[in-house]
Coordinates of C-alpha atoms in Angstrom, one line a residue:
M1 CA -22.7 -2.4 -43.5
A2 CA -25.7 -2.2 -40.9
A3 CA -27.7 0.5 -41.4
I4 CA -26.5 2.6 -38.4
K5 CA -25.7 6.1 -39.3
K6 CA -26.6 7.8 -35.9
A7 CA -27.2 6.8 -32.2
I8 CA -28.8 8.1 -29.4
I9 CA -27.4 7.0 -26.0
I10 CA -29.4 7.7 -22.9
G11 CA -27.0 8.0 -19.8
G12 CA -24.0 9.9 -19.3
G13 CA -22.0 7.7 -16.9
P14 CA -19.0 5.7 -18.0
A15 CA -20.9 3.3 -20.1
G16 CA -22.8 5.9 -22.1
L17 CA -19.7 8.0 -22.6
A18 CA -17.4 4.8 -23.5
A19 CA -20.0 3.7 -26.1
A20 CA -20.1 7.2 -27.5
I21 CA -16.3 7.6 -28.0
R22 CA -16.2 3.8 -29.3
L23 CA -18.9 4.0 -31.7
K24 CA -17.7 7.6 -33.1
T25 CA -14.1 6.8 -33.6
Q26 CA -14.2 3.0 -34.6
N27 CA -17.6 2.6 -36.4
A28 CA -18.0 6.6 -37.7
V29 CA -21.5 6.6 -36.1
D30 CA -22.9 10.1 -35.3
V31 CA -23.7 9.7 -31.4
T32 CA -25.5 11.9 -29.1
V33 CA -25.7 11.6 -25.1
Y34 CA -28.6 12.7 -23.2
E35 CA -28.2 12.7 -19.4
I36 CA -31.1 13.1 -17.0
R37 CA -29.1 15.0 -14.1
S38 CA -28.4 18.6 -14.8
E39 CA -24.4 18.2 -14.6
L40 CA -21.9 16.0 -14.0
T41 CA -22.6 13.9 -10.9
T42 CA -20.6 13.7 -7.7
L43 CA -21.9 10.5 -6.5
G44 CA -20.5 7.4 -5.8
G45 CA -17.2 6.4 -4.4
A46 CA -14.3 4.7 -6.1
V47 CA -14.2 2.4 -9.3
N48 CA -12.2 -0.8 -9.6
I49 CA -10.7 -1.4 -12.9
V50 CA -9.5 -5.0 -13.4
P51 CA -7.2 -6.2 -16.4
N52 CA -9.7 -6.9 -19.0
G53 CA -11.3 -3.3 -18.5
L54 CA -8.0 -1.7 -18.6
R55 CA -7.0 -3.4 -21.8
L56 CA -10.2 -1.9 -23.5
L57 CA -9.6 1.6 -21.7
D58 CA -6.1 1.7 -23.5
R59 CA -7.9 0.8 -26.9
L60 CA -10.0 3.6 -26.3
G61 CA -6.8 5.9 -25.9
L62 CA -7.6 6.7 -22.1
L63 CA -5.2 4.7 -20.3
D64 CA -2.2 6.9 -20.1
E65 CA -4.4 9.7 -18.7
L66 CA -6.1 7.1 -16.3
K67 CA -2.7 6.2 -14.9
A68 CA -2.2 9.8 -13.8
L69 CA -5.5 9.8 -11.8
A70 CA -5.9 6.3 -10.4
S71 CA -4.0 4.0 -7.8
S72 CA -2.5 1.1 -8.9
A73 CA -3.8 -1.2 -6.2
Q74 CA -2.3 -4.5 -7.4
G75 CA -2.5 -6.2 -4.1
L76 CA -5.0 -7.8 -1.7
Q77 CA -4.0 -7.9 2.0
L78 CA -6.4 -9.6 4.3
H79 CA -5.9 -8.7 8.0
S80 CA -7.0 -9.8 11.3
L81 CA -8.2 -7.3 13.8
R82 CA -5.5 -8.8 16.3
G83 CA -2.9 -7.4 13.8
S84 CA -1.7 -10.5 11.9
V85 CA -1.8 -10.6 7.9
L86 CA -3.6 -13.7 6.8
V87 CA -3.3 -13.1 3.1
D88 CA -0.9 -11.0 1.3
V89 CA -0.9 -11.5 -2.7
D90 CA 0.0 -9.7 -5.8
L91 CA -3.4 -10.0 -7.5
G92 CA -2.2 -8.4 -10.5
K93 CA 1.1 -10.3 -11.3
W94 CA -0.4 -13.0 -13.4
S95 CA -2.4 -10.7 -15.6
R96 CA 0.6 -8.4 -16.1
D97 CA 2.7 -11.1 -17.2
K98 CA 0.1 -12.2 -19.5
I99 CA -1.3 -9.4 -21.2
G100 CA 0.6 -6.4 -19.5
Y101 CA -2.3 -4.9 -17.2
G102 CA -3.0 -5.0 -13.6
F103 CA -5.4 -3.4 -11.4
M104 CA -6.5 0.1 -10.8
R105 CA -8.9 2.2 -8.4
V106 CA -10.0 5.4 -9.0
L107 CA -12.6 8.0 -7.7
R108 CA -15.9 7.5 -10.0
T109 CA -15.7 11.5 -10.4
D110 CA -12.3 11.4 -12.0
L111 CA -13.2 8.7 -14.4
V112 CA -16.5 10.4 -15.8
Q113 CA -14.5 13.5 -16.3
L114 CA -11.8 11.5 -18.0
F115 CA -14.6 10.4 -20.3
M116 CA -16.0 13.6 -20.7
R117 CA -12.8 15.2 -21.8
H118 CA -12.6 12.8 -24.6
T119 CA -16.4 13.2 -25.7
K120 CA -15.4 17.0 -26.3
K121 CA -12.0 15.8 -27.9
H122 CA -14.2 13.8 -30.7
D123 CA -16.9 16.6 -30.8
I124 CA -19.6 14.3 -29.3
P125 CA -22.5 16.3 -27.8
V126 CA -23.6 15.6 -24.2
H127 CA -26.7 17.3 -23.2
F128 CA -27.7 17.4 -19.3
G129 CA -31.0 17.7 -17.8
K130 CA -32.7 15.6 -20.3
K131 CA -35.5 13.5 -18.8
M132 CA -36.6 10.8 -21.2
M133 CA -40.3 9.9 -21.3
S134 CA -41.1 7.5 -24.2
I135 CA -39.4 5.7 -27.1
T136 CA -41.2 5.1 -30.7
E137 CA -39.8 2.5 -33.0
T138 CA -40.7 2.0 -36.6
D139 CA -39.3 -0.5 -39.1
T140 CA -36.8 2.3 -40.3
E141 CA -35.8 4.6 -37.2
V142 CA -36.4 4.9 -33.6
S143 CA -37.7 8.2 -31.8
V144 CA -37.1 9.4 -28.3
A145 CA -39.0 11.9 -26.6
F146 CA -38.1 14.0 -23.5
S147 CA -39.9 15.9 -20.5
D148 CA -39.0 19.3 -22.0
G149 CA -40.9 18.8 -25.4
T150 CA -37.9 17.9 -27.5
T151 CA -37.4 14.7 -29.5
D152 CA -34.7 13.0 -31.3
T153 CA -34.6 10.3 -34.0
A154 CA -31.8 7.8 -35.0
D155 CA -31.2 4.5 -36.1
L156 CA -30.4 2.9 -32.8
V157 CA -31.0 3.8 -28.9
L158 CA -28.8 2.6 -26.1
G159 CA -29.9 2.4 -22.7
C160 CA -26.8 3.0 -20.7
D161 CA -28.6 4.6 -17.8
G162 CA -27.8 2.3 -15.0
I163 CA -29.6 -0.3 -12.7
H164 CA -33.0 2.0 -12.9
S165 CA -32.9 2.4 -16.6
A166 CA -35.6 4.4 -17.9
V167 CA -35.1 2.8 -21.4
R168 CA -35.5 -0.6 -19.9
T169 CA -38.7 0.3 -17.6
L170 CA -40.4 2.3 -20.2
H171 CA -39.7 0.5 -23.4
V172 CA -37.5 -2.5 -23.5
N173 CA -38.4 -4.8 -20.7
P174 CA -40.6 -3.2 -18.0
A175 CA -41.0 -6.6 -16.2
A176 CA -37.5 -6.7 -15.1
V177 CA -36.9 -5.0 -11.7
P178 CA -33.9 -4.8 -9.7
E179 CA -33.6 -7.3 -6.9
Y180 CA -32.0 -6.8 -3.2
S181 CA -28.9 -8.6 -2.8
G182 CA -29.2 -8.9 0.8
I183 CA -25.9 -6.9 1.4
A184 CA -25.4 -3.2 1.8
N185 CA -22.3 -1.0 1.9
M186 CA -21.3 2.1 3.9
F187 CA -18.4 3.9 2.3
T188 CA -16.8 7.3 2.0
I189 CA -13.6 9.1 0.7
L190 CA -11.2 10.5 3.1
P191 CA -8.2 12.5 2.8
T192 CA -5.0 11.3 4.1
S193 CA -4.2 14.4 5.5
R194 CA -6.9 14.2 8.2
L195 CA -5.1 11.2 9.5
S196 CA -2.2 11.2 12.0
E197 CA 1.6 10.8 10.7
K198 CA 1.5 7.4 12.2
N199 CA -1.4 6.2 10.3
C200 CA -1.6 8.3 7.0
T201 CA 0.3 5.9 5.0
I202 CA -1.7 3.0 3.2
A203 CA 0.0 0.7 0.8
P204 CA -1.8 0.6 -2.7
A205 CA -3.7 -2.6 -2.2
L206 CA -7.1 -3.5 -1.0
H207 CA -6.7 -4.0 2.7
A208 CA -9.8 -6.2 3.8
T209 CA -10.6 -6.9 7.6
L210 CA -13.5 -9.7 8.6
T211 CA -15.4 -8.9 11.5
H212 CA -18.3 -11.3 12.4
T213 CA -20.8 -8.8 10.9
G214 CA -19.3 -7.9 7.7
M215 CA -16.2 -6.9 5.9
F216 CA -14.2 -3.6 6.2
G217 CA -12.1 -2.6 3.3
V218 CA -9.8 0.5 2.7
M219 CA -7.7 1.3 -0.3
P220 CA -6.0 4.2 -1.7
C221 CA -8.0 5.6 -5.0
T222 CA -5.5 8.3 -6.4
A223 CA -2.2 8.1 -8.2
S224 CA -0.6 10.1 -5.1
G225 CA -2.5 8.2 -2.5
D226 CA -4.0 11.3 -0.9
Q227 CA -7.4 10.0 -1.0
L228 CA -8.5 6.9 0.7
Y229 CA -11.8 4.9 -0.2
W230 CA -13.3 2.7 2.5
F231 CA -16.3 0.7 3.0
Y232 CA -18.1 -1.6 5.4
S233 CA -20.0 -4.3 3.8
R234 CA -22.6 -6.3 5.6
E235 CA -25.8 -8.5 5.4
V236 CA -28.6 -6.2 6.0
Q237 CA -32.6 -6.9 6.0
V238 CA -34.8 -5.2 4.1
P239 CA -36.6 -2.5 6.3
E240 CA -40.2 -2.1 6.8
G241 CA -41.6 -0.8 3.4
G242 CA -38.4 -1.3 1.6
N243 CA -38.8 1.9 -0.1
K244 CA -36.6 4.6 -0.8
E245 CA -37.4 6.7 2.2
G246 CA -37.5 3.5 4.5
W247 CA -33.8 2.9 3.3
Q248 CA -33.0 6.5 4.2
V249 CA -34.4 6.4 7.7
F250 CA -32.9 2.7 8.2
G251 CA -29.5 3.9 6.8
D252 CA -29.0 6.9 9.0
K253 CA -29.4 4.7 12.0
E254 CA -27.4 2.0 10.7
I255 CA -24.5 4.2 10.0
Q256 CA -24.3 5.4 13.6
S257 CA -24.5 2.1 15.0
F258 CA -22.0 0.9 12.6
K259 CA -19.3 3.4 13.9
D260 CA -20.2 2.6 17.4
N261 CA -20.1 -1.2 17.0
L262 CA -16.8 -1.1 14.8
L263 CA -14.9 1.1 17.1
E264 CA -15.7 -1.3 20.0
L265 CA -14.3 -4.0 18.0
V266 CA -10.9 -2.1 17.0
N267 CA -10.6 -1.0 20.8
E268 CA -10.9 -4.5 22.0
A269 CA -8.4 -5.9 19.4
Q270 CA -5.6 -3.5 20.7
S271 CA -3.4 -3.9 17.7
D272 CA -1.8 -1.4 15.5
W273 CA -3.7 -2.4 12.6
A274 CA -7.0 -1.9 14.8
D275 CA -5.8 1.5 15.8
Q276 CA -5.3 2.5 12.1
L277 CA -8.8 1.5 11.2
G278 CA -10.0 3.1 14.4
E279 CA -8.5 6.5 13.5
I280 CA -9.9 6.3 9.8
I281 CA -13.6 5.7 11.3
Q282 CA -13.3 8.3 14.1
K283 CA -11.9 11.1 11.2
T284 CA -14.6 10.3 9.1
D285 CA -17.8 12.8 9.2
T286 CA -19.8 11.9 6.2
I287 CA -20.7 8.3 5.5
K288 CA -23.2 7.1 2.8
F289 CA -25.4 4.3 3.1
Y290 CA -25.8 2.0 -0.1
P291 CA -28.4 -1.1 -0.5
I292 CA -26.7 -3.2 -3.4
Y293 CA -29.4 -4.2 -5.9
K294 CA -28.8 -6.6 -8.7
M295 CA -30.7 -7.3 -12.0
P296 CA -32.2 -10.9 -12.3
A297 CA -31.6 -12.8 -15.4
M298 CA -33.7 -11.0 -18.0
G299 CA -35.7 -12.2 -20.9
T300 CA -34.1 -9.7 -23.2
W301 CA -31.7 -6.8 -23.4
G302 CA -33.1 -5.2 -26.5
T303 CA -35.8 -4.6 -29.1
A304 CA -35.6 -3.9 -32.9
R305 CA -33.7 -0.9 -32.4
C306 CA -32.8 -0.6 -28.7
L307 CA -30.3 -2.3 -26.5
L308 CA -29.3 -1.9 -22.8
L309 CA -25.9 -1.9 -21.8
G310 CA -23.9 -2.0 -18.5
D311 CA -26.0 -2.0 -15.3
A312 CA -29.3 -1.1 -17.3
A313 CA -29.1 -4.7 -18.6
H314 CA -27.0 -6.9 -16.0
A315 CA -26.2 -4.7 -12.8
M316 CA -24.5 -7.0 -10.3
P317 CA -23.0 -6.7 -6.9
P318 CA -19.5 -5.1 -6.9
H319 CA -17.9 -8.2 -5.1
A320 CA -16.1 -9.3 -8.3
G321 CA -14.8 -5.7 -9.3
Q322 CA -16.1 -6.1 -12.8
G323 CA -18.9 -3.6 -13.1
T324 CA -17.0 -0.9 -15.1
S325 CA -15.1 -3.6 -17.1
M326 CA -18.3 -5.3 -18.0
A327 CA -19.9 -2.2 -19.4
L328 CA -16.8 -1.8 -21.4
E329 CA -17.0 -5.3 -22.7
D330 CA -20.6 -4.7 -23.9
V331 CA -19.3 -1.5 -25.8
F332 CA -16.7 -3.2 -27.7
L333 CA -18.5 -6.3 -28.4
L334 CA -21.3 -4.0 -30.1
S335 CA -18.8 -2.0 -31.8
R336 CA -17.4 -5.2 -33.2
L337 CA -20.8 -6.6 -34.5
L338 CA -21.2 -3.5 -36.3
E339 CA -18.1 -3.6 -38.4
G340 CA -17.9 -5.2 -41.8
T341 CA -21.7 -6.8 -41.6
E342 CA -24.5 -6.8 -43.8
H343 CA -26.9 -7.7 -40.9
S344 CA -29.6 -5.5 -40.1
V345 CA -29.9 -3.8 -36.8
T346 CA -32.1 -6.1 -35.2
E347 CA -30.0 -9.0 -36.0
V348 CA -26.7 -7.4 -34.6
I349 CA -29.0 -6.8 -31.3
K350 CA -30.0 -10.3 -31.4
E351 CA -26.3 -11.6 -32.1
Y352 CA -25.1 -9.4 -29.2
E353 CA -27.4 -10.9 -26.7
V354 CA -26.5 -14.6 -27.7
V355 CA -22.6 -13.9 -27.4
R356 CA -22.6 -11.5 -24.6
R357 CA -25.1 -13.6 -22.2
P358 CA -22.9 -16.5 -21.1
R359 CA -20.1 -14.0 -19.9
V360 CA -22.3 -12.0 -18.0
E361 CA -24.2 -14.9 -16.3
A362 CA -20.7 -16.3 -15.1
I363 CA -19.3 -13.0 -13.6
A364 CA -22.5 -12.4 -11.9
T365 CA -22.5 -15.6 -10.4
T366 CA -19.0 -15.0 -9.0
S367 CA -20.1 -11.5 -7.6
V368 CA -22.9 -13.3 -5.8
E369 CA -20.6 -16.0 -4.6
N370 CA -18.0 -13.5 -3.3
G371 CA -20.6 -11.7 -1.2
Q372 CA -20.7 -14.5 1.1
M373 CA -17.7 -13.2 2.9
R374 CA -19.9 -10.7 4.1
K375 CA -22.5 -12.5 5.9
N376 CA -23.0 -12.4 9.6
T377 CA -21.4 -15.1 11.6
S378 CA -20.4 -15.6 15.3
P379 CA -16.8 -14.5 16.8
W380 CA -16.1 -18.1 17.1
A381 CA -16.9 -19.0 13.5
L382 CA -15.0 -15.8 12.3
A383 CA -11.8 -17.2 14.0
M384 CA -12.3 -20.5 12.2
K385 CA -12.8 -18.6 8.7
E386 CA -9.9 -16.4 9.3
N387 CA -7.6 -19.6 10.1
A388 CA -8.9 -21.5 7.0
I389 CA -8.5 -18.6 4.8
G390 CA -4.9 -18.0 5.9
F391 CA -4.0 -21.7 5.6
G392 CA -5.9 -21.9 2.0
F393 CA -3.9 -18.8 0.7
W394 CA -0.4 -20.4 1.9
M395 CA -1.4 -23.6 0.2
Y396 CA -2.3 -21.5 -2.7
K397 CA 1.1 -19.8 -3.1
M398 CA 2.9 -22.7 -2.0
T399 CA 1.7 -25.1 -4.6
G400 CA 2.3 -22.8 -7.4
L401 CA -1.2 -22.1 -8.3
Q402 CA -1.0 -18.5 -8.2
S403 CA 1.6 -18.5 -11.2
L404 CA -0.8 -20.9 -13.2
G405 CA -3.5 -18.5 -13.1
V406 CA -5.9 -20.8 -11.2
G407 CA -8.2 -19.1 -8.9
M408 CA -9.0 -15.6 -7.6
S409 CA -10.6 -15.1 -11.1
Q410 CA -7.6 -14.4 -12.7
K411 CA -8.3 -16.1 -15.9
E412 CA -11.6 -14.2 -16.0
H413 CA -9.2 -11.0 -15.7
I414 CA -7.5 -11.8 -19.1
Y415 CA -10.6 -12.3 -21.3
D416 CA -10.6 -10.5 -24.4
V417 CA -14.4 -9.7 -25.8
M418 CA -12.6 -9.2 -29.0
D419 CA -11.9 -13.0 -29.4
E420 CA -15.4 -13.9 -28.8
P421 CA -16.5 -16.0 -31.9
I422 CA -19.4 -14.1 -33.6
W423 CA -22.0 -14.9 -36.3
S424 CA -21.3 -18.2 -38.1
K425 CA -18.2 -18.7 -36.4
R426 CA -19.7 -19.3 -33.1
S427 CA -21.3 -22.8 -34.1
M428 CA -17.9 -23.9 -35.6

């Protein structure tokens, strides 16, 4: 067996908590999680979990509880502001038929709390308010020092601390820095109780609407449908300075202009769908602005005894809906490589990178390509795009391509990381 008896996990989000649960229950590794925040975060909107991720959550023993929390948002409806439905497709049908899993959308806070309940169930310690300051490796162990003067030592450190990872910037790969994608999101969670009886019901699907300055999306994100997640995703230039403060000032102005401009568009459209969107926007008090960054292709994700997982290694735009599922795949591949092997920790980390990189790069490319739909265009070009999309999806369904799993990343949704060839089998 690889000499891993103890692991330190930096980051108490979905990636870190999933890694802790899997390594403890499947690999009998003694794990401890350290989180920089002083308590469970309430940040974030809603998380999309696609079939390949749901299968892994089922293997973790979390799926039944997730079903009680999440919306089973299987469909995609693309609306025109003028009221017509350009696309109406069940995204989850093919994967449900093939592997028994569809799609879900859940509040990020609900998902993290679900993971936390299971860390407690398995007696996994999670320490809050722990800021990592340095990592020191030797041939036999790795030590982590925290700002409060404490240290911990283990056989392996996992950096699951997100796109701004301290494990990456302080130790694994300081030269790798996030890049702005050119797209920014505005989003919020809105209780349906705030809407009129006419507009409070939204079917469990992603309802997308293109405008000439971006894409508006709205969907339920709870099992009962009592909470809506909505976002507006658009092309945004980097503000002067490009720092956190500059983005904050810019974001405040962008939010107000967005509400004014979009309300003007929906008022001009004069359709039931536009009226529903208008009320959703008007009844929203708080909107968060989030410029979307991504990680470039990195030279390495690990050292001899440290490995980056999830967004710390390969953060990508959310436009493929695979963020959480990719982190889960990371966790399960690492767990698999640690089973029944005489390879060293260093060899496990090297093999992990070789096996994992092609899948990560393919999904990252898809996410960037899907972001092109958010780019600015003219009203005339928008009308042409809507017509082309509507015709394209009609042909897609009429030719039976959907039932064959062609397009819409359907085959990516049934991918199973447990089927990846590893070690010598990869070259056969």
